[in-house]
Short mmCIF file of C-alpha atoms in Angstrom, two decimals:
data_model
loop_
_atom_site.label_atom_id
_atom_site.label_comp_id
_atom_site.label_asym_id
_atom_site.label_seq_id
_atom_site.Cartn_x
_atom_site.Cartn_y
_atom_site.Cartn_z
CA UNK A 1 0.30 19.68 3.06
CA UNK A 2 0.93 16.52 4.16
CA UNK A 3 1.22 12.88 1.90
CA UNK A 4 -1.19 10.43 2.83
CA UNK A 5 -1.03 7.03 4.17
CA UNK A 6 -0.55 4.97 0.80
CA UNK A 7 1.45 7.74 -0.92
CA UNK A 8 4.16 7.83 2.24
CA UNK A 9 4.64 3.93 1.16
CA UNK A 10 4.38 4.81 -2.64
CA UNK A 11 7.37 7.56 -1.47
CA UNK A 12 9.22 5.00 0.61
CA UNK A 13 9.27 2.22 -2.42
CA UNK A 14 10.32 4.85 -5.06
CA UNK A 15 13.14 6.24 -2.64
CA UNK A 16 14.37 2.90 -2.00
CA UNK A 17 14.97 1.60 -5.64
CA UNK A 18 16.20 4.53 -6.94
CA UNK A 19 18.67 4.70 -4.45
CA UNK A 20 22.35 4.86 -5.39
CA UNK A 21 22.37 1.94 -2.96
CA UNK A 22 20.40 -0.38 -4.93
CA UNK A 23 21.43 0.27 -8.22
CA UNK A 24 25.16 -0.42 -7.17
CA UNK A 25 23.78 -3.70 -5.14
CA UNK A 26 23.09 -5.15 -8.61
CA UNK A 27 26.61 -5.14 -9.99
CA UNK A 28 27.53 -7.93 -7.89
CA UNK A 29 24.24 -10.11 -8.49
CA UNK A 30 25.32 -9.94 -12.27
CA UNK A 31 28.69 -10.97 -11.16
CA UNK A 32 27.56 -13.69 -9.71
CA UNK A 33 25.80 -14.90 -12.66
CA UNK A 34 28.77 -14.25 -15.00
CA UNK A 35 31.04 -16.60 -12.43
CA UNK A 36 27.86 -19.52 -12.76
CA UNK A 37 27.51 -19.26 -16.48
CA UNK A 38 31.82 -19.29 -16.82
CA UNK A 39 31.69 -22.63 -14.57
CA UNK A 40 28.58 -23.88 -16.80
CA UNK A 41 30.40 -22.97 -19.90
CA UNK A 42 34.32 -24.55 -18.70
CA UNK A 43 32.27 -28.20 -17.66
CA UNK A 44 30.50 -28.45 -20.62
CA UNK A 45 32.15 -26.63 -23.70
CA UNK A 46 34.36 -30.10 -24.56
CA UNK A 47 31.03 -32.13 -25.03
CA UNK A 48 30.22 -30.05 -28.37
CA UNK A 49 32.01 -31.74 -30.60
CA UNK A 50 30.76 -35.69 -29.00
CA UNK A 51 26.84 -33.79 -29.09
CA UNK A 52 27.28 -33.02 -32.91
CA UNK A 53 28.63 -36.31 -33.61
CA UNK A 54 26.69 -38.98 -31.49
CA UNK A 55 23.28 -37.06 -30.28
CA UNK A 56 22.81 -34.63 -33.13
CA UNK A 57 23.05 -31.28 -31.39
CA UNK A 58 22.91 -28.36 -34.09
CA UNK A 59 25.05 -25.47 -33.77
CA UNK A 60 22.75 -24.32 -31.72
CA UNK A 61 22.64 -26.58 -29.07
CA UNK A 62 26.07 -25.86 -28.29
CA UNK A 63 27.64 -24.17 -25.30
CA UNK A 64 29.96 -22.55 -28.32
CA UNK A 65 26.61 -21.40 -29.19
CA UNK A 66 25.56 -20.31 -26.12
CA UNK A 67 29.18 -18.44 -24.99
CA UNK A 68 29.44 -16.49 -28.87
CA UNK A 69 25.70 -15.26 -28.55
CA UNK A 70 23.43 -15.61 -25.31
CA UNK A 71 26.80 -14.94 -23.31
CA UNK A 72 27.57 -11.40 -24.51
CA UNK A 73 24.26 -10.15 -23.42
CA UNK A 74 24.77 -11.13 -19.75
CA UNK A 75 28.20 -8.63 -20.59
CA UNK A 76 26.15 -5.88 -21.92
CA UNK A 77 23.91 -5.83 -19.26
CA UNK A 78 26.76 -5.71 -16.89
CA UNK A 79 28.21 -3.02 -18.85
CA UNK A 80 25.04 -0.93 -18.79
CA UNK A 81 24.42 -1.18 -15.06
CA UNK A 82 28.34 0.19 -14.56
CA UNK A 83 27.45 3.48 -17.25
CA UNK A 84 24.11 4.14 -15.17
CA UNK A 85 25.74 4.28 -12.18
CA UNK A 86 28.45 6.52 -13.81
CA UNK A 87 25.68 8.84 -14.91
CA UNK A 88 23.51 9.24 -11.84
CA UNK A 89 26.61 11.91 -11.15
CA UNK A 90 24.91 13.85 -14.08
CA UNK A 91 21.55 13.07 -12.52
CA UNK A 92 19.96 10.88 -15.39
CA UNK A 93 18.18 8.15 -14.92
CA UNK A 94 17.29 4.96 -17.20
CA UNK A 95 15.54 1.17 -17.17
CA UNK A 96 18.27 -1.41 -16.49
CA UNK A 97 18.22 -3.50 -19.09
CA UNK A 98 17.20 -6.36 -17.95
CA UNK A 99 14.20 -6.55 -20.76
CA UNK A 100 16.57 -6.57 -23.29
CA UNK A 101 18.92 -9.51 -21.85
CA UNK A 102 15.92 -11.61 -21.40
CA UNK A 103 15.17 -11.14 -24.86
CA UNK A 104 18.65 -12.13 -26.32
CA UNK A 105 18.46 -14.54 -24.03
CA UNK A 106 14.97 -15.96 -24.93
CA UNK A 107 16.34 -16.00 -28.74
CA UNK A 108 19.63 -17.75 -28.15
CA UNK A 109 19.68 -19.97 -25.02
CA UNK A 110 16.35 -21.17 -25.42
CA UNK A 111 16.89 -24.24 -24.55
CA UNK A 112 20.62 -25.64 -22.98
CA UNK A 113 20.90 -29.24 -24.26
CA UNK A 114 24.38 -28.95 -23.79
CA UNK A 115 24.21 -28.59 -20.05
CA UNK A 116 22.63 -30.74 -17.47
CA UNK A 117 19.04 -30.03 -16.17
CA UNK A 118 20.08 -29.46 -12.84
CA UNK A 119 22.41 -27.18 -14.53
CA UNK A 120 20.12 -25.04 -16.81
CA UNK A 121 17.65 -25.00 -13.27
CA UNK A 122 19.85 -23.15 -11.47
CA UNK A 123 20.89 -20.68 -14.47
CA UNK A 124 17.13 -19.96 -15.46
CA UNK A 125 16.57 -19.72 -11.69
CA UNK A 126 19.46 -16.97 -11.49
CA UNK A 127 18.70 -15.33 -14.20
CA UNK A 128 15.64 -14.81 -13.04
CA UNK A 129 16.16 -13.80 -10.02
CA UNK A 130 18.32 -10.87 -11.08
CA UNK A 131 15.84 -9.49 -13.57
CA UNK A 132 13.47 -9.36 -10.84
CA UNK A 133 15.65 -7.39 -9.12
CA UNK A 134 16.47 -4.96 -11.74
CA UNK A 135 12.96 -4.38 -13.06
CA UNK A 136 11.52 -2.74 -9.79
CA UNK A 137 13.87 -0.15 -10.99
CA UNK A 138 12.65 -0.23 -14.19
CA UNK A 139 9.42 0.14 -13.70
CA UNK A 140 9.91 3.21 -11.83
CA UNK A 141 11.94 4.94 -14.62
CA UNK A 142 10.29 3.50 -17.60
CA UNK A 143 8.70 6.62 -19.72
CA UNK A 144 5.36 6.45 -19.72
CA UNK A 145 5.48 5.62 -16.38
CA UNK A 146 2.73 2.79 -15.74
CA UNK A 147 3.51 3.04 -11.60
CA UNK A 148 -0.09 2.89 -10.90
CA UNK A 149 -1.55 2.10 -6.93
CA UNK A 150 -2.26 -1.55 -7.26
CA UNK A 151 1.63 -2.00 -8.38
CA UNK A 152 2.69 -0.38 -5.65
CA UNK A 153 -0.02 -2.02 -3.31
CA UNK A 154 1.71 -5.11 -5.00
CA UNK A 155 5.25 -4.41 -4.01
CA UNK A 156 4.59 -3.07 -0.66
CA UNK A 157 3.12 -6.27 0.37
CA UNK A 158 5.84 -8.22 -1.18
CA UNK A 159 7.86 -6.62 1.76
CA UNK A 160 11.05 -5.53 -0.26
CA UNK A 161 11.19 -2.45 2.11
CA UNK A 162 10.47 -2.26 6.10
CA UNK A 163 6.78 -1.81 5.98
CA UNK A 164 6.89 -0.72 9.94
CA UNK A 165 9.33 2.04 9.77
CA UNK A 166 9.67 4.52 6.22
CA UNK A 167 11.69 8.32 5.70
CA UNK A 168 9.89 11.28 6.85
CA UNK A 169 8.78 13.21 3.64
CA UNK A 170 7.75 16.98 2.92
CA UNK A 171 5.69 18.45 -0.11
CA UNK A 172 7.36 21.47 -1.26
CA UNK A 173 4.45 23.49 -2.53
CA UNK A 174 6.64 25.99 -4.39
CA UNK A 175 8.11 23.38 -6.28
CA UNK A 176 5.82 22.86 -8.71
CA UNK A 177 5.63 21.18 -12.42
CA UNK A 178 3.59 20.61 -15.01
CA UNK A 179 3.02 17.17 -16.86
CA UNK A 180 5.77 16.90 -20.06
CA UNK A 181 8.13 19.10 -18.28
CA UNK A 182 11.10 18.50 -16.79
CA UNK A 183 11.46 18.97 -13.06
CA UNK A 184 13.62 21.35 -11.49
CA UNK A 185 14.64 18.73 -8.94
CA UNK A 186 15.58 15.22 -9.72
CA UNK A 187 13.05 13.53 -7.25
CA UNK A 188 9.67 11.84 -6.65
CA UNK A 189 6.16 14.03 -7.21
CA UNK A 190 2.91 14.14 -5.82
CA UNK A 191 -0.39 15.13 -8.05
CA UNK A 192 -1.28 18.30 -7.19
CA UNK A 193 -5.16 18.22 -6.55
CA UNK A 194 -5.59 13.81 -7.16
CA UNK A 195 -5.16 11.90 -4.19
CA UNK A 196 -5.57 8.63 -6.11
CA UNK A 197 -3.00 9.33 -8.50
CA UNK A 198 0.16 7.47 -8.23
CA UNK A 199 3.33 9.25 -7.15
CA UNK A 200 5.85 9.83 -9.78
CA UNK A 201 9.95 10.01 -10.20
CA UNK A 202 11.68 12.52 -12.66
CA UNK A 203 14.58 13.71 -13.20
CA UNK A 204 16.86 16.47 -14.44
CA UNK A 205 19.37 14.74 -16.87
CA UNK A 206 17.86 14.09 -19.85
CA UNK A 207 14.36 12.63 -20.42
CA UNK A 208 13.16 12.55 -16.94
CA UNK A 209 10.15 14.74 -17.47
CA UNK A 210 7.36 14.15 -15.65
CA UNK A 211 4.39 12.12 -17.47
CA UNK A 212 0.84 11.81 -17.24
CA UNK A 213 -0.29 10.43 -13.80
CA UNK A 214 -1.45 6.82 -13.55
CA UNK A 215 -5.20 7.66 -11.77
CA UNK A 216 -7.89 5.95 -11.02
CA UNK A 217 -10.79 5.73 -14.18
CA UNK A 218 -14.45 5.29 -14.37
CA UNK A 219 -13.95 1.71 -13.67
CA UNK A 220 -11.26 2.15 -10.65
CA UNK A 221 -13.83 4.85 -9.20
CA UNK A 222 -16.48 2.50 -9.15
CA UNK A 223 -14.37 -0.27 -7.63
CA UNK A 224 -13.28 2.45 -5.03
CA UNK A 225 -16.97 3.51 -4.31
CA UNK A 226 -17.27 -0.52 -3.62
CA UNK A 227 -14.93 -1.70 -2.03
CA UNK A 228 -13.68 1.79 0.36
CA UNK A 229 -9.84 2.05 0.04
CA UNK A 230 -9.73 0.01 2.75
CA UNK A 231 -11.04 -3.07 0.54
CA UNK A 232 -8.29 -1.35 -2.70
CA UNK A 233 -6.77 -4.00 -3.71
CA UNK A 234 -6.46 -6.68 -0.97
CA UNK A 235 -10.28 -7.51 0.05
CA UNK A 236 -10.50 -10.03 -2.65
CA UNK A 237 -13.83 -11.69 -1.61
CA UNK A 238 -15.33 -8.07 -2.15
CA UNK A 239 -13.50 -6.92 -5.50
CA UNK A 240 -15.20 -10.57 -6.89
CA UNK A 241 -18.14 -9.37 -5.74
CA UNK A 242 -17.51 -5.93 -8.05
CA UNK A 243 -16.33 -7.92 -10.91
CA UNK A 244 -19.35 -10.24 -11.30
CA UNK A 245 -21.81 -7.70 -10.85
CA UNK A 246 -19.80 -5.32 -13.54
CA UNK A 247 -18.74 -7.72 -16.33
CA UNK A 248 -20.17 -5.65 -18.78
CA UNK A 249 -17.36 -2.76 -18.28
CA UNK A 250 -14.13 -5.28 -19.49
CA UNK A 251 -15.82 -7.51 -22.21
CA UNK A 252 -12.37 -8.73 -22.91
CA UNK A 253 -10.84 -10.45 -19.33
CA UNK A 254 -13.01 -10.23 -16.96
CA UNK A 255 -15.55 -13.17 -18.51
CA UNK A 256 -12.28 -15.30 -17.80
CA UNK A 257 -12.36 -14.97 -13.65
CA UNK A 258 -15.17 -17.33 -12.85
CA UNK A 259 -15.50 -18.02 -8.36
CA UNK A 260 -12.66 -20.98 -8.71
CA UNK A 261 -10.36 -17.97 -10.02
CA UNK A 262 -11.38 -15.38 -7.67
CA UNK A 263 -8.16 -14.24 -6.38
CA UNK A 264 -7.49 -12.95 -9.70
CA UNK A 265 -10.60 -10.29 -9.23
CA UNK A 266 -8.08 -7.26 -7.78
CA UNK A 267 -5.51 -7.77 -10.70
CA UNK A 268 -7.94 -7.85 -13.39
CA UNK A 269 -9.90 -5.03 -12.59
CA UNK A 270 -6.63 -3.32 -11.58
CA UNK A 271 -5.64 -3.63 -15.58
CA UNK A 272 -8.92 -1.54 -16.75
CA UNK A 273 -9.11 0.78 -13.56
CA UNK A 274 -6.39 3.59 -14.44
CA UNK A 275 -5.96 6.34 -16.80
CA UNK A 276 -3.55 9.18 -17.81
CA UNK A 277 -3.94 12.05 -16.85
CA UNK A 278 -2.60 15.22 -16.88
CA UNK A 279 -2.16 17.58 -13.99
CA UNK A 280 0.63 19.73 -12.05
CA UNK A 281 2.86 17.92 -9.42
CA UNK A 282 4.58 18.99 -6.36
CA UNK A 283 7.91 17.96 -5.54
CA UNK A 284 7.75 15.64 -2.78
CA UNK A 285 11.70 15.72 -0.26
CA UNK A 286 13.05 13.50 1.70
CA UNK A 287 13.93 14.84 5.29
CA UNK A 288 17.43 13.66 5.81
CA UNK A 289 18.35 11.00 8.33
CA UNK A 290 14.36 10.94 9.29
CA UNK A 291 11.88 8.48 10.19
CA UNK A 292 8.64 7.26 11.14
CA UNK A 293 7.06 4.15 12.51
CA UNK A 294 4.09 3.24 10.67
CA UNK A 295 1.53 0.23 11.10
CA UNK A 296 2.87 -1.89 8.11
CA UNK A 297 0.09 -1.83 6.55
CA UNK A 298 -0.41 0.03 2.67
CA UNK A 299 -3.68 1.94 3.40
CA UNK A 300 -2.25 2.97 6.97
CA UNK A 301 -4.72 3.13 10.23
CA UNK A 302 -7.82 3.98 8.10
CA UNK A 303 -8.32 6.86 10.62
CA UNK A 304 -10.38 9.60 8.99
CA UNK A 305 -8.41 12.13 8.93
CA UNK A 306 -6.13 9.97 6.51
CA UNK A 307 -8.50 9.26 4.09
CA UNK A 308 -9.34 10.67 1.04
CA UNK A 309 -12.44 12.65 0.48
CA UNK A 310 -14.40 10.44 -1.42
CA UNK A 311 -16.59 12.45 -2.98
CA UNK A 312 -13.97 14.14 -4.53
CA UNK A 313 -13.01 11.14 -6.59
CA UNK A 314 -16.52 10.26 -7.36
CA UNK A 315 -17.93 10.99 -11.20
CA UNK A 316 -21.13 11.54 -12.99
CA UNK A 317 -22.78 8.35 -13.21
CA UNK A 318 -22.39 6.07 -16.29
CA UNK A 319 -25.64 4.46 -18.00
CA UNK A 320 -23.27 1.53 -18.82
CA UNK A 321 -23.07 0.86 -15.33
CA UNK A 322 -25.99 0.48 -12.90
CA UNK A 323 -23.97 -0.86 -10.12
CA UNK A 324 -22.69 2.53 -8.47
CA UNK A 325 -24.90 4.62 -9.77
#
């Protein structure tokens, strides 16, 4: 067995943020925020006292405020980066953090009257900047996992990775798991017998089992039928099409994408076009120090014998929807 086209990129994006590599490349990211916030903090701490008195700042518009409250969550985070790396040697895995340091953030540096604007710019800018970072790891780990194709169709054409040249992978058929159990090998796995569902990353140290796969639903089918996985999720023109002739299957977003909003047709039906679903996985293996040129793109050549059958992914037809019937 071989992966095909789109799952050798969904492979390639997993391997790359889970990598030792980028976990340990966001240590000094947070760093560098820590050294911007103490410079913030050193300029402006000696205006509290003339804020309270002459322009009415509350305790809470204080950069005492600010360094007793918001500060100590940019320290935590830092803190819980340095433990996951420590316990990758154990092989478990968890999100980042960075959800939760936005939040304390959110609640106690909501706004920064005590520093300038240019000032709070470049903080919220930073800030921002490494949570990115962070969550493409967290979104991989996060239990359920919600890593369904049009996120990873997402990221691949952000172009974190080298679209043109991935690892070589294997599928170890005698490695096999079921959903809700935990894998043998810490690693990423393929759906047995769904070529639509999203690959998947578990783990052996502690509450890495694998979950339900993220597959394509009545809805995504239909889209699929469409659209061809060619069209899945970047022929926008066509998924408005499929949208407008289909409103009746999301009665709560899609009456919102009218033709001036268009572009949003492949993310809204992408948010109604997946399901869990169990199933058994095979462990999919990096071959060491390997490599293949590929064409860049997600969907890869659109030769035939890299396609999926598509009549295996079609379904009875619906009498809620006429369109692909």
């Amino acid at each position: 067995m071989e992966l095909n086209p789109w799952h050798k990129r969904q492979a390639a994006l997993i391997h790359h943020f889970t990598s030792m590599d980028y976990l340990k490349a966001l240590l000094p990211q947070i760093d560098s925020l820590l050294a911007l916030t103490d410079q913030m903090l050193d300029e402006r701490s000696h205006l509290d006292a003339v804020g309270r008195a002459l322009a009415g700042w509350s305790s809470q518009n204080t950069a005492s405020h600010f360094s007793t409250y918001a500060y100590p969550a940019l320290m935590e985070f830092r803190q819980g980066i340095v433990k996951d790396i420590a316990l990758r040697s154990i092989e478990q895995y968890s999100v980042a953090g960075e959800h939760q340091c936005a939040r304390m953030l959110e609640e106690y540096a909501y706004q920064m009257v005590w520093a300038t604007p240019e000032q709070e710019s470049v903080f919220r800018e930073a800030t921002e900047r490494v949570f990115n970072y962070a969550r493409q790891l967290s979104r991989i780990v996060a239990r359920p996992s919600t890593m369904d194709d049009y996120i990873h169709w997402f990221l691949w054409n952000e172009g974190v990775i080298d679209t043109h040249r991935v690892p070589i992978f294997r599928i170890r058929t005698d490695i096999v798991v079921r959903t809700n159990q935990v894998p043998p090998r810490t690693g990423i796995y393929v759906a047995k017998d769904d070529p639509m569902a999203s690959l998947q990353f578990a783990w052996t140290g502690g509450h890495g089992e694998l979950c339900p796969a993220m597959t394509l639903n009545d809805v995504g089918r239909a889209a699929l039928k469409e659209v061809g996985r060619d069209g899945l999720w970047g022929d926008t023109e066509a998924l408005y099409r499929f949208l407008d002739a289909n409103r009746h299957l999301d009665p709560y977003g899609w009456s919102d994408v009218q033709p001036d909003l268009a572009k949003l047709a492949p993310s809204q039906i992408a948010v109604s076009a997946f399901d869990f679903q169990d199933c058994e996985w095979y462990f999919v293996e990096p071959v060491l120090d390997e490599f293949e040129d590929i064409d860049g793109s997600y969907i890869g050549t659109g030769r035939q014998e890299h396609r999926p059958d598509l009549d295996a992914c079609r379904i009875p037809a619906s009498p809620h929807c006429t369109q692909w019937r």
